[in-house]
PDB file of C-alpha atoms in Angstrom:
ATOM      1  CA  ILE A   1     -73.202  -4.577 -54.894  1.00  0.00           C
ATOM      2  CA  GLN A   2     -70.184  -3.851 -52.285  1.00  0.00           C
ATOM      3  CA  ASP A   3     -68.006  -1.203 -52.750  1.00  0.00           C
ATOM      4  CA  PRO A   4     -64.589  -1.954 -53.889  1.00  0.00           C
ATOM      5  CA  ARG A   5     -62.560   0.489 -51.669  1.00  0.00           C
ATOM      6  CA  ASN A   6     -65.066  -0.147 -48.187  1.00  0.00           C
ATOM      7  CA  ALA A   7     -66.460  -3.040 -47.089  1.00  0.00           C
ATOM      8  CA  ASN A   8     -68.646  -1.733 -44.898  1.00  0.00           C
ATOM      9  CA  LYS A   9     -70.407  -0.246 -47.319  1.00  0.00           C
ATOM     10  CA  ILE A  10     -73.461  -1.808 -49.996  1.00  0.00           C
ATOM     11  CA  ILE A  11     -73.125   0.695 -53.890  1.00  0.00           C
ATOM     12  CA  ALA A  12     -75.914  -0.676 -55.362  1.00  0.00           C
ATOM     13  CA  VAL A  13     -78.517  -3.705 -55.447  1.00  0.00           C
ATOM     14  CA  ILE A  14     -79.136  -6.050 -57.883  1.00  0.00           C
ATOM     15  CA  GLN A  15     -83.248  -6.999 -59.122  1.00  0.00           C
ATOM     16  CA  ALA A  16     -82.936 -10.703 -59.824  1.00  0.00           C
ATOM     17  CA  LYS A  17     -85.138 -14.069 -60.281  1.00  0.00           C
ATOM     18  CA  ASP A  18     -84.105 -16.892 -61.178  1.00  0.00           C
ATOM     19  CA  MET A  19     -80.485 -15.468 -62.292  1.00  0.00           C
ATOM     20  CA  ALA A  20     -77.248 -15.722 -60.471  1.00  0.00           C
ATOM     21  CA  VAL A  21     -74.556 -13.041 -59.468  1.00  0.00           C
ATOM     22  CA  VAL A  22     -71.668 -13.405 -59.412  1.00  0.00           C
ATOM     23  CA  THR A  23     -68.841 -10.947 -59.118  1.00  0.00           C
ATOM     24  CA  SER A  24     -65.004 -10.331 -59.359  1.00  0.00           C
ATOM     25  CA  GLY A  25     -63.058  -7.988 -58.113  1.00  0.00           C
ATOM     26  CA  ASP A  26     -59.166  -6.569 -56.756  1.00  0.00           C
ATOM     27  CA  TYR A  27     -60.614  -6.606 -52.522  1.00  0.00           C
ATOM     28  CA  GLN A  28     -60.433  -9.870 -51.156  1.00  0.00           C
ATOM     29  CA  ARG A  29     -57.213 -11.750 -51.974  1.00  0.00           C
ATOM     30  CA  TYR A  30     -55.102  -8.883 -52.261  1.00  0.00           C
ATOM     31  CA  PHE A  31     -51.763  -7.695 -50.824  1.00  0.00           C
ATOM     32  CA  THR A  32     -49.533  -4.032 -51.541  1.00  0.00           C
ATOM     33  CA  ARG A  33     -46.544  -3.169 -51.811  1.00  0.00           C
ATOM     34  CA  ASP A  34     -44.487  -0.004 -52.728  1.00  0.00           C
ATOM     35  CA  GLY A  35     -48.058   1.485 -53.257  1.00  0.00           C
ATOM     36  CA  ILE A  36     -49.023  -1.460 -55.840  1.00  0.00           C
ATOM     37  CA  ARG A  37     -51.889  -3.734 -54.956  1.00  0.00           C
ATOM     38  CA  TYR A  38     -51.303  -6.806 -56.379  1.00  0.00           C
ATOM     39  CA  HIS A  39     -54.222  -9.439 -57.023  1.00  0.00           C
ATOM     40  CA  HIS A  40     -55.095 -12.756 -58.228  1.00  0.00           C
ATOM     41  CA  ILE A  41     -56.854 -11.922 -61.470  1.00  0.00           C
ATOM     42  CA  LEU A  42     -54.318 -12.212 -63.946  1.00  0.00           C
ATOM     43  CA  ASN A  43     -53.910 -10.712 -67.519  1.00  0.00           C
ATOM     44  CA  PRO A  44     -53.131 -13.822 -69.737  1.00  0.00           C
ATOM     45  CA  LEU A  45     -51.388 -11.306 -71.828  1.00  0.00           C
ATOM     46  CA  THR A  46     -48.871 -10.055 -69.621  1.00  0.00           C
ATOM     47  CA  GLY A  47     -48.859 -11.898 -66.683  1.00  0.00           C
ATOM     48  CA  LYS A  48     -49.572  -9.119 -64.218  1.00  0.00           C
ATOM     49  CA  PRO A  49     -52.445  -8.600 -62.201  1.00  0.00           C
ATOM     50  CA  THR A  50     -54.814  -6.873 -64.436  1.00  0.00           C
ATOM     51  CA  GLN A  51     -55.791  -2.608 -63.546  1.00  0.00           C
ATOM     52  CA  GLU A  52     -57.838  -0.462 -65.242  1.00  0.00           C
ATOM     53  CA  VAL A  53     -61.127  -2.445 -63.158  1.00  0.00           C
ATOM     54  CA  ILE A  54     -61.264  -3.256 -59.312  1.00  0.00           C
ATOM     55  CA  SER A  55     -64.428  -5.082 -59.925  1.00  0.00           C
ATOM     56  CA  THR A  56     -66.898  -6.523 -62.528  1.00  0.00           C
ATOM     57  CA  THR A  57     -70.301  -8.004 -61.544  1.00  0.00           C
ATOM     58  CA  ILE A  58     -72.409 -10.708 -63.801  1.00  0.00           C
ATOM     59  CA  MET A  59     -76.221 -11.638 -64.227  1.00  0.00           C
ATOM     60  CA  ALA A  60     -76.760 -14.470 -66.603  1.00  0.00           C
ATOM     61  CA  PRO A  61     -78.755 -17.188 -66.291  1.00  0.00           C
ATOM     62  CA  SER A  62     -75.931 -19.711 -64.942  1.00  0.00           C
ATOM     63  CA  ALA A  63     -73.531 -19.529 -62.032  1.00  0.00           C
ATOM     64  CA  THR A  64     -70.952 -21.207 -63.956  1.00  0.00           C
ATOM     65  CA  ASP A  65     -71.116 -18.799 -67.086  1.00  0.00           C
ATOM     66  CA  ALA A  66     -71.354 -15.952 -64.475  1.00  0.00           C
ATOM     67  CA  ASP A  67     -68.628 -17.108 -62.643  1.00  0.00           C
ATOM     68  CA  VAL A  68     -66.462 -17.007 -65.946  1.00  0.00           C
ATOM     69  CA  LEU A  69     -67.469 -14.018 -67.314  1.00  0.00           C
ATOM     70  CA  SER A  70     -67.117 -11.895 -64.589  1.00  0.00           C
ATOM     71  CA  THR A  71     -63.642 -12.969 -64.423  1.00  0.00           C
ATOM     72  CA  THR A  72     -63.068 -12.585 -68.062  1.00  0.00           C
ATOM     73  CA  LEU A  73     -64.708  -9.144 -67.963  1.00  0.00           C
ATOM     74  CA  PHE A  74     -62.754  -8.376 -65.306  1.00  0.00           C
ATOM     75  CA  VAL A  75     -59.335  -8.854 -67.314  1.00  0.00           C
ATOM     76  CA  LEU A  76     -61.357  -7.135 -71.149  1.00  0.00           C
ATOM     77  CA  GLY A  77     -62.517  -4.429 -69.426  1.00  0.00           C
ATOM     78  CA  PRO A  78     -65.687  -2.045 -69.933  1.00  0.00           C
ATOM     79  CA  GLN A  79     -64.535  -1.401 -73.440  1.00  0.00           C
ATOM     80  CA  ALA A  80     -64.228  -4.927 -74.418  1.00  0.00           C
ATOM     81  CA  GLY A  81     -66.323  -6.851 -71.953  1.00  0.00           C
ATOM     82  CA  LEU A  82     -69.799  -4.417 -73.246  1.00  0.00           C
ATOM     83  CA  GLU A  83     -69.165  -5.789 -76.440  1.00  0.00           C
ATOM     84  CA  PHE A  84     -68.226  -9.851 -76.011  1.00  0.00           C
ATOM     85  CA  ILE A  85     -71.571 -10.154 -73.385  1.00  0.00           C
ATOM     86  CA  GLU A  86     -73.721  -8.871 -76.347  1.00  0.00           C
ATOM     87  CA  GLN A  87     -72.918 -12.367 -77.655  1.00  0.00           C
ATOM     88  CA  PHE A  88     -74.868 -14.496 -74.401  1.00  0.00           C
ATOM     89  CA  SER A  89     -78.586 -13.566 -74.420  1.00  0.00           C
ATOM     90  CA  ASN A  90     -80.622 -12.645 -70.754  1.00  0.00           C
ATOM     91  CA  THR A  91     -76.565 -11.508 -69.776  1.00  0.00           C
ATOM     92  CA  ASP A  92     -75.977  -8.621 -68.523  1.00  0.00           C
ATOM     93  CA  ALA A  93     -73.122  -6.445 -66.407  1.00  0.00           C
ATOM     94  CA  VAL A  94     -71.285  -3.718 -63.813  1.00  0.00           C
ATOM     95  CA  PHE A  95     -68.325  -3.142 -64.223  1.00  0.00           C
ATOM     96  CA  ILE A  96     -66.168  -0.291 -61.163  1.00  0.00           C
ATOM     97  CA  ASP A  97     -63.077   1.191 -62.696  1.00  0.00           C
ATOM     98  CA  LYS A  98     -59.618   2.475 -60.486  1.00  0.00           C
ATOM     99  CA  GLN A  99     -61.675   6.103 -61.087  1.00  0.00           C
ATOM    100  CA  LYS A 100     -64.285   5.099 -59.330  1.00  0.00           C
ATOM    101  CA  LYS A 101     -67.101   5.021 -62.758  1.00  0.00           C
ATOM    102  CA  ILE A 102     -69.309   2.558 -63.062  1.00  0.00           C
ATOM    103  CA  THR A 103     -69.929   1.575 -66.466  1.00  0.00           C
ATOM    104  CA  LEU A 104     -73.529  -0.810 -67.399  1.00  0.00           C
ATOM    105  CA  SER A 105     -74.470  -2.788 -69.962  1.00  0.00           C
ATOM    106  CA  PRO A 106     -77.828  -1.245 -71.123  1.00  0.00           C
ATOM    107  CA  GLU A 107     -80.479  -3.602 -69.491  1.00  0.00           C
ATOM    108  CA  MET A 108     -78.733  -3.362 -66.325  1.00  0.00           C
ATOM    109  CA  TYR A 109     -80.115  -0.200 -65.660  1.00  0.00           C
ATOM    110  CA  GLN A 110     -83.499  -1.432 -65.020  1.00  0.00           C
ATOM    111  CA  GLN A 111     -82.540  -4.398 -62.745  1.00  0.00           C
ATOM    112  CA  ILE A 112     -80.136  -2.232 -60.851  1.00  0.00           C
ATOM    113  CA  LYS A 113     -80.961   0.852 -57.864  1.00  0.00           C
ATOM    114  CA  PHE A 114     -77.790   2.382 -56.094  1.00  0.00           C
ATOM    115  CA  THR A 115     -77.983   3.083 -52.984  1.00  0.00           C
ATOM    116  CA  GLU A 116     -75.412   5.438 -51.414  1.00  0.00           C
ATOM    117  CA  SER A 117     -73.242   8.005 -53.958  1.00  0.00           C
ATOM    118  CA  SER A 118     -69.274   7.444 -52.561  1.00  0.00           C
ATOM    119  CA  GLY A 119     -68.186   8.739 -54.813  1.00  0.00           C
ATOM    120  CA  TYR A 120     -68.342   7.036 -57.586  1.00  0.00           C
ATOM    121  CA  ARG A 121     -70.189   7.529 -60.693  1.00  0.00           C
ATOM    122  CA  VAL A 122     -72.286   6.298 -63.828  1.00  0.00           C
ATOM    123  CA  ILE A 123     -71.048   6.531 -67.137  1.00  0.00           C
ATOM    124  CA  ARG A 124     -73.733   5.971 -69.844  1.00  0.00           C
ATOM    125  CA  LYS A 125     -72.345   3.654 -73.040  1.00  0.00           C
TER     126      LYS A 125
END
């Protein structure tokens, strides 16, 4: 998982076999205006870019499912996202928020290895 605020750093590696891993983030397609980052992932309720999460990574059996879920969970945020993802078997998530907090789905703790601290901290739910 790339550091969402430093393209030259990797903050974690996910061990996956016969699984798809997809990340959605606010750091590839964006612009900044008046100190606000505007990116391409919009909240359908407000029509504005979501602001709580900066990166969501999904591991799922299907690349299509992982892609759809990474964007959906990015908008939902960690709390609602973790509740939502419980509906899907063999599917796990990593959320990184603006405060550099990392939230993992319970099974992801066994799949992930952190490489650098970079000021991020894991929050156990």
